[in-house]
Coordinates of N, CA and C in Angstrom, one line a residue:
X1 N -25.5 -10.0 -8.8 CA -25.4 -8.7 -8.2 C -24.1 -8.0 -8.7
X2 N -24.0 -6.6 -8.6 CA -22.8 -6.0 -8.9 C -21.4 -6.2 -8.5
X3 N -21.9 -7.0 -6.9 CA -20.7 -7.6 -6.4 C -19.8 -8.4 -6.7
X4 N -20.9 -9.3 -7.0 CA -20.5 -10.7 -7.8 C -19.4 -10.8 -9.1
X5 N -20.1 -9.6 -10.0 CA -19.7 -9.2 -10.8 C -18.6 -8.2 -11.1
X6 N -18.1 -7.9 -9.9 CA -17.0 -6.5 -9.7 C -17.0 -6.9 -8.6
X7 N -16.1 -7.3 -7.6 CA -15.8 -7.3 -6.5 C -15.0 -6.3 -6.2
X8 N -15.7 -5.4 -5.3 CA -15.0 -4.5 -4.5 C -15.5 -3.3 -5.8
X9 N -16.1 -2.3 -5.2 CA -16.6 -1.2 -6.1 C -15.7 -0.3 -6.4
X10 N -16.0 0.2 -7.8 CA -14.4 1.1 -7.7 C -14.0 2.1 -6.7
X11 N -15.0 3.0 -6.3 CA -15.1 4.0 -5.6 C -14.9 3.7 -4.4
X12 N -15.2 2.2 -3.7 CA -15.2 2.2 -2.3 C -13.6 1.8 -2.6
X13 N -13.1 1.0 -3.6 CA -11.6 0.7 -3.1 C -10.7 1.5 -2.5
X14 N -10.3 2.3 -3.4 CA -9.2 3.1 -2.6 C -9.7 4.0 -1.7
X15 N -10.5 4.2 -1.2 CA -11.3 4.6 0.1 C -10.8 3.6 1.3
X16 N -11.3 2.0 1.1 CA -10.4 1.0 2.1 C -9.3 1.1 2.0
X17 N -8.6 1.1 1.0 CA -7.3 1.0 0.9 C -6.7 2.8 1.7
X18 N -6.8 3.3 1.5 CA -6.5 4.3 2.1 C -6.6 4.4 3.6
X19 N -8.0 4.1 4.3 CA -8.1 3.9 5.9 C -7.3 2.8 6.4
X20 N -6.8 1.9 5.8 CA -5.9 1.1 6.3 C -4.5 1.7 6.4
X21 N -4.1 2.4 5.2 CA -2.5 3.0 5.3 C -2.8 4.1 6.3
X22 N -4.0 4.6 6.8 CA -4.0 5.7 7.3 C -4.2 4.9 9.4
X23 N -4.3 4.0 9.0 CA -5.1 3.0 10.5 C -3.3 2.9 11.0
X24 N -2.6 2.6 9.7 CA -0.9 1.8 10.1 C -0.2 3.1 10.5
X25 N -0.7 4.3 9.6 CA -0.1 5.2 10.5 C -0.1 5.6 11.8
X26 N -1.1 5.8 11.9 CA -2.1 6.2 13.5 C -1.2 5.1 14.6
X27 N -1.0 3.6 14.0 CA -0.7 2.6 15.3 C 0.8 3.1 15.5
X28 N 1.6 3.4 13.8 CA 2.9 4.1 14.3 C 2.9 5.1 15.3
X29 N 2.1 6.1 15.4 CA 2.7 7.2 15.6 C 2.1 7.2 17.4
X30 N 1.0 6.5 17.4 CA 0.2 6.7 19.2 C 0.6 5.1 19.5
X31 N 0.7 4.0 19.1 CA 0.8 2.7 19.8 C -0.1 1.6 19.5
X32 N -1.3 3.0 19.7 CA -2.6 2.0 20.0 C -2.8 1.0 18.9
X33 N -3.3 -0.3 19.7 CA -3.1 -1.5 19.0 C -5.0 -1.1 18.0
X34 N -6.0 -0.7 18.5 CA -7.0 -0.5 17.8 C -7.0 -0.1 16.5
X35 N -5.5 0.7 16.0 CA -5.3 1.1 15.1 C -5.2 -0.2 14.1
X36 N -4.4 -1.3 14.5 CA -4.2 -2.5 13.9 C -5.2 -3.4 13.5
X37 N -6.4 -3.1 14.3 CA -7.4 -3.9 14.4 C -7.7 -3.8 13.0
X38 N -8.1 -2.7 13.2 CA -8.7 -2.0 12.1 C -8.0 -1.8 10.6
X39 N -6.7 -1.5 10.7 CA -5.8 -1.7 9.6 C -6.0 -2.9 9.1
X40 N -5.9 -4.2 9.9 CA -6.2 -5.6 9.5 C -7.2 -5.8 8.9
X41 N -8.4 -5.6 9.1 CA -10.2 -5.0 8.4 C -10.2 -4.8 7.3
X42 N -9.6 -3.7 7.1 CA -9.4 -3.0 5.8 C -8.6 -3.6 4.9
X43 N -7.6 -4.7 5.4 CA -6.7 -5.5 4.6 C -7.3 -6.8 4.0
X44 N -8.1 -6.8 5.3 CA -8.8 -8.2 5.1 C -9.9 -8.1 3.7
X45 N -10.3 -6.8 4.1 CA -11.6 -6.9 3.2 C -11.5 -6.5 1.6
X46 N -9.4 -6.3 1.1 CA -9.3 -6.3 0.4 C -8.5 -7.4 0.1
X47 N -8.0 -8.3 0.6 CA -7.5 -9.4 0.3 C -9.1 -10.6 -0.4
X48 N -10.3 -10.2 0.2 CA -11.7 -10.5 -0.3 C -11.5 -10.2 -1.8
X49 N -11.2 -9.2 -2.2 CA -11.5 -8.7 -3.6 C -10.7 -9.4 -4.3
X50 N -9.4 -9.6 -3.8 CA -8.3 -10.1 -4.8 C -8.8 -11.6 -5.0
X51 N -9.1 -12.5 -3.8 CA -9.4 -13.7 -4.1 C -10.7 -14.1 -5.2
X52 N -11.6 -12.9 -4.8 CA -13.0 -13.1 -5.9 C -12.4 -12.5 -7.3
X53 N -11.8 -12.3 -7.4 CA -10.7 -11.9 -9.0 C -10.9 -10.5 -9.3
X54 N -11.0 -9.7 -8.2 CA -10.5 -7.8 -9.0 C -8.8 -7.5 -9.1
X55 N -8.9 -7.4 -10.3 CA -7.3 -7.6 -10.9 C -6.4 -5.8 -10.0
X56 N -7.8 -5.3 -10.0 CA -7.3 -3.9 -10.0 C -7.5 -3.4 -8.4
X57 N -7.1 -4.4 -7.4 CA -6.6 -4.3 -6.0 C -5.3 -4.6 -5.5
X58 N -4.6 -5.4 -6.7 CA -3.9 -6.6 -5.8 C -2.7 -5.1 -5.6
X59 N -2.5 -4.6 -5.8 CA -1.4 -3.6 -5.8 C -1.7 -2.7 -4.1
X60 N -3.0 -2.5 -4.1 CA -3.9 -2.2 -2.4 C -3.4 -3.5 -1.9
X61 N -3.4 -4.6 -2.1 CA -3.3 -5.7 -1.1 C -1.9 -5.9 -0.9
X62 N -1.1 -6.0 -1.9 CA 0.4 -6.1 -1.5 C 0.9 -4.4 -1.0
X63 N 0.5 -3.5 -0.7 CA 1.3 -2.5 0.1 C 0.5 -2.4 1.3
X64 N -0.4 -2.9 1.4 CA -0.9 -3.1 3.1 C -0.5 -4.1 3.9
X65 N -0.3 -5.0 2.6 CA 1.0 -6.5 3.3 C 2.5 -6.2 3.6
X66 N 2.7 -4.9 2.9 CA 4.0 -4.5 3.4 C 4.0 -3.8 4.3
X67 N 3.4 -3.0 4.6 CA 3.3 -1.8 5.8 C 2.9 -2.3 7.1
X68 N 2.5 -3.6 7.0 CA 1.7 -4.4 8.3 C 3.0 -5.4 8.3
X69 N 3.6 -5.8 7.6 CA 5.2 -6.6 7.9 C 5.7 -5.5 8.3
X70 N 6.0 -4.0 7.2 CA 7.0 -3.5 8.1 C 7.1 -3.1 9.7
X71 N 5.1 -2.9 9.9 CA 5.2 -2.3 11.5 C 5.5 -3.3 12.3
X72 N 5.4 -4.5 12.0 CA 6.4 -5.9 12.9 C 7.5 -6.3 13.0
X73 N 8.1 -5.2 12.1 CA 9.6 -5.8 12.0 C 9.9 -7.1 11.2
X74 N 9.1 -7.5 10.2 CA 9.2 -8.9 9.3 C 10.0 -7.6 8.0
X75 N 11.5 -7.6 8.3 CA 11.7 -7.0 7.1 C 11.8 -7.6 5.6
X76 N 12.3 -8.7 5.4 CA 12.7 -9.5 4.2 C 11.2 -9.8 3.8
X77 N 10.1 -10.0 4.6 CA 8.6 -10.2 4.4 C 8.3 -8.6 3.5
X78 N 8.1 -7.6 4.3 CA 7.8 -6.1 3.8 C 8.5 -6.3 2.3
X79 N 9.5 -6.3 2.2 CA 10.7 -6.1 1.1 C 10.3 -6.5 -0.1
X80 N 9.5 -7.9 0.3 CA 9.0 -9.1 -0.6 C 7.6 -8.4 -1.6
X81 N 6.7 -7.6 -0.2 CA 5.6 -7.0 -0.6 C 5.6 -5.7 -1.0
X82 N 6.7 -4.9 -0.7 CA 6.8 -3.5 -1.9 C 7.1 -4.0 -2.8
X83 N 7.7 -5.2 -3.3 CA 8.0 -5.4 -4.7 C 7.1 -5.9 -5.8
X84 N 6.4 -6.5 -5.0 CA 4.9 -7.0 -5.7 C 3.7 -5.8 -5.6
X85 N 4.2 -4.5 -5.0 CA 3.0 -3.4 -4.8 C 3.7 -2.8 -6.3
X86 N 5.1 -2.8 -6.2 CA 5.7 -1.9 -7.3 C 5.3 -2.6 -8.6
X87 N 5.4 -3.4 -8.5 CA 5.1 -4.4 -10.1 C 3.5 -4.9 -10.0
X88 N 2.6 -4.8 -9.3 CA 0.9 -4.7 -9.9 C 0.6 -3.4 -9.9
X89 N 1.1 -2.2 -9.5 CA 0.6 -0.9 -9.2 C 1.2 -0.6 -10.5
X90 N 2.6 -0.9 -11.2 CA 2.8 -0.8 -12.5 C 2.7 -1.7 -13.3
X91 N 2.8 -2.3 -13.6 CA 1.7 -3.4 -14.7 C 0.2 -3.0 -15.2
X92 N -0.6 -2.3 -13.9 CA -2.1 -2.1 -13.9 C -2.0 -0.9 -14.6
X93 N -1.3 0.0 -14.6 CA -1.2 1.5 -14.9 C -1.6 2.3 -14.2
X94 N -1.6 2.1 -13.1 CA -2.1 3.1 -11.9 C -0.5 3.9 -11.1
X95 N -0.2 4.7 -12.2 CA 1.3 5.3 -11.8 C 1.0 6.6 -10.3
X96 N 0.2 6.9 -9.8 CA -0.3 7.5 -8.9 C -0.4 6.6 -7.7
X97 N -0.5 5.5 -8.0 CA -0.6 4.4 -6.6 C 1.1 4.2 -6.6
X98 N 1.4 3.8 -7.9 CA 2.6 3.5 -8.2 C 3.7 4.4 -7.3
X99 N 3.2 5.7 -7.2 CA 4.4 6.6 -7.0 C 4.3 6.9 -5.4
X100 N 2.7 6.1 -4.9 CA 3.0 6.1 -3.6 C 3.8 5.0 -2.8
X101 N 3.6 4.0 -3.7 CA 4.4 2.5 -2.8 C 5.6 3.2 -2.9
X102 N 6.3 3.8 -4.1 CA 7.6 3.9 -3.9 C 7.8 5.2 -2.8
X103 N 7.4 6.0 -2.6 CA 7.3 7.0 -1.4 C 6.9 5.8 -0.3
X104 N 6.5 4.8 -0.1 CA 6.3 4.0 1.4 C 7.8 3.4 1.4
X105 N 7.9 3.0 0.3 CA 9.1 2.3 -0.2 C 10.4 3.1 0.4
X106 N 9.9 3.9 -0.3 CA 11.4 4.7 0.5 C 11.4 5.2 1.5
X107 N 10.6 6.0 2.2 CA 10.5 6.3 3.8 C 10.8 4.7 4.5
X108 N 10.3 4.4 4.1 CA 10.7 2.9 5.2 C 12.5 2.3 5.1
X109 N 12.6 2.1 3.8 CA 14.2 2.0 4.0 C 15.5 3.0 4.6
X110 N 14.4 4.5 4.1 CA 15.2 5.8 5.1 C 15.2 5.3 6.2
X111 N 13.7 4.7 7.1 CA 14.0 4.5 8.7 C 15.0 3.1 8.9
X112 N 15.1 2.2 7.6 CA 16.2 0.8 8.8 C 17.4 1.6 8.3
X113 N 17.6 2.7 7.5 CA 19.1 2.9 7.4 C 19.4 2.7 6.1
X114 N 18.9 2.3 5.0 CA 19.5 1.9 4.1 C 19.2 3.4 2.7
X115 N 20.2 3.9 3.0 CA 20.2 5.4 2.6 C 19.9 4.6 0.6
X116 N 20.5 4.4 0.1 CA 20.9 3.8 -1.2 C 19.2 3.5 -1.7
X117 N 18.8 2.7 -1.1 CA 16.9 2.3 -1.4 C 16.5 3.3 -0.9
X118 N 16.3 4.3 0.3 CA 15.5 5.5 0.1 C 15.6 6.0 -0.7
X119 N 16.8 6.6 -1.3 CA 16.9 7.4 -2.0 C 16.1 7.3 -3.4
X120 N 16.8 5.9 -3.9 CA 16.1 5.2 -5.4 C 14.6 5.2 -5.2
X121 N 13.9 4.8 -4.2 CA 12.1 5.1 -3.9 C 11.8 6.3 -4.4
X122 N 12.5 7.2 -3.2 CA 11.8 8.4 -3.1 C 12.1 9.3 -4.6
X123 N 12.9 9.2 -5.7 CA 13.7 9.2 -6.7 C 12.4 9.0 -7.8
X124 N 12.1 7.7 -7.7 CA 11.3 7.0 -8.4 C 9.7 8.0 -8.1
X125 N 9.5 7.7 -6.6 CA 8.1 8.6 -6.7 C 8.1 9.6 -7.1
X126 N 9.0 10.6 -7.1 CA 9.0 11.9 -7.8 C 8.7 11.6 -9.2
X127 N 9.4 10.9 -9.7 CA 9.5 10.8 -11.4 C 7.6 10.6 -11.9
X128 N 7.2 9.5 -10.9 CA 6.2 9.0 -11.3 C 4.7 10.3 -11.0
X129 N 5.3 11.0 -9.9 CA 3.9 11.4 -9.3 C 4.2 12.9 -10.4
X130 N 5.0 13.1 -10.6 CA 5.3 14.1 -12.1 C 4.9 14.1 -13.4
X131 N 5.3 12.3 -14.0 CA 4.3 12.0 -14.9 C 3.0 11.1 -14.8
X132 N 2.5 11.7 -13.6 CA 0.9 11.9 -13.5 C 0.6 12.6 -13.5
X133 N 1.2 13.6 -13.4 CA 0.6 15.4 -13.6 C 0.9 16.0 -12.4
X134 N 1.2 15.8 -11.1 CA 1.8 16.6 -9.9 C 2.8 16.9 -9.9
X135 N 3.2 18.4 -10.0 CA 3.7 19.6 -9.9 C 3.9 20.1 -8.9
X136 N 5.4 20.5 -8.3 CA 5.8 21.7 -7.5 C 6.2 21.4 -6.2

């Protein structure tokens, strides 16, 4: 089957990957633990793809491992997993995903305080989401 063969479709990927970062938001901003549920779901069912060998998730799977450490407060965990989102999202050539870890990347270190790493993130996503073609 196509499955077998491609694990994880291209089209549906960043589609899960997306309702997960968008699930982590939702639990930040109302509480609700449902949001987590479901964030986990979406994590789970791409941690699926990585272990069946789609090379071109693992960058989805380590920034949903970091956004799910950071909403626990596992900081040196998070820290661990933006850095492996930054280095498969750039290795793979996907500078558009690329320039969003570092935009997660850096709002998150804006919130513990660490002015020096937001800045360098948020620094970095501009650069990148620029030489992808976003403008203004």
């Amino acid at each position: 089957t196509i499955e077998k063969a491609q694990p994880g479709l291209y089209g549906l990927c960043p589609t899960i990957f997306h309702n997960g970062l968008a699930c982590i938001s939702m639990m930040r901003e109302t509480g609700n633990n449902k949001y987590t549920v479901w964030a986990r779901r979406f994590a789970n069912t791409i941690k699926k793809w990585v272990d069946k060998g789609n090379p071109n998730v693992k960058h989805y799977d380590a920034l949903l491992n970091a956004e799910l450490a950071a909403l626990f407060g596992k900081h040196s965990l998070a820290m661990r997993f933006f850095g492996s989102a930054i280095l498969f999202s750039g290795s793979g050539g996907f500078k558009n995903d690329q320039a969003l870890v570092y935009e997660r990347f850096g709002e998150y270190n804006l919130k513990q305080g660490n002015v020096n790493e937001a800045k360098y993130g948020l620094e970095q996503a501009i650069q990148l989401y620029e030489a992808w073609g976003a403008h203004g």
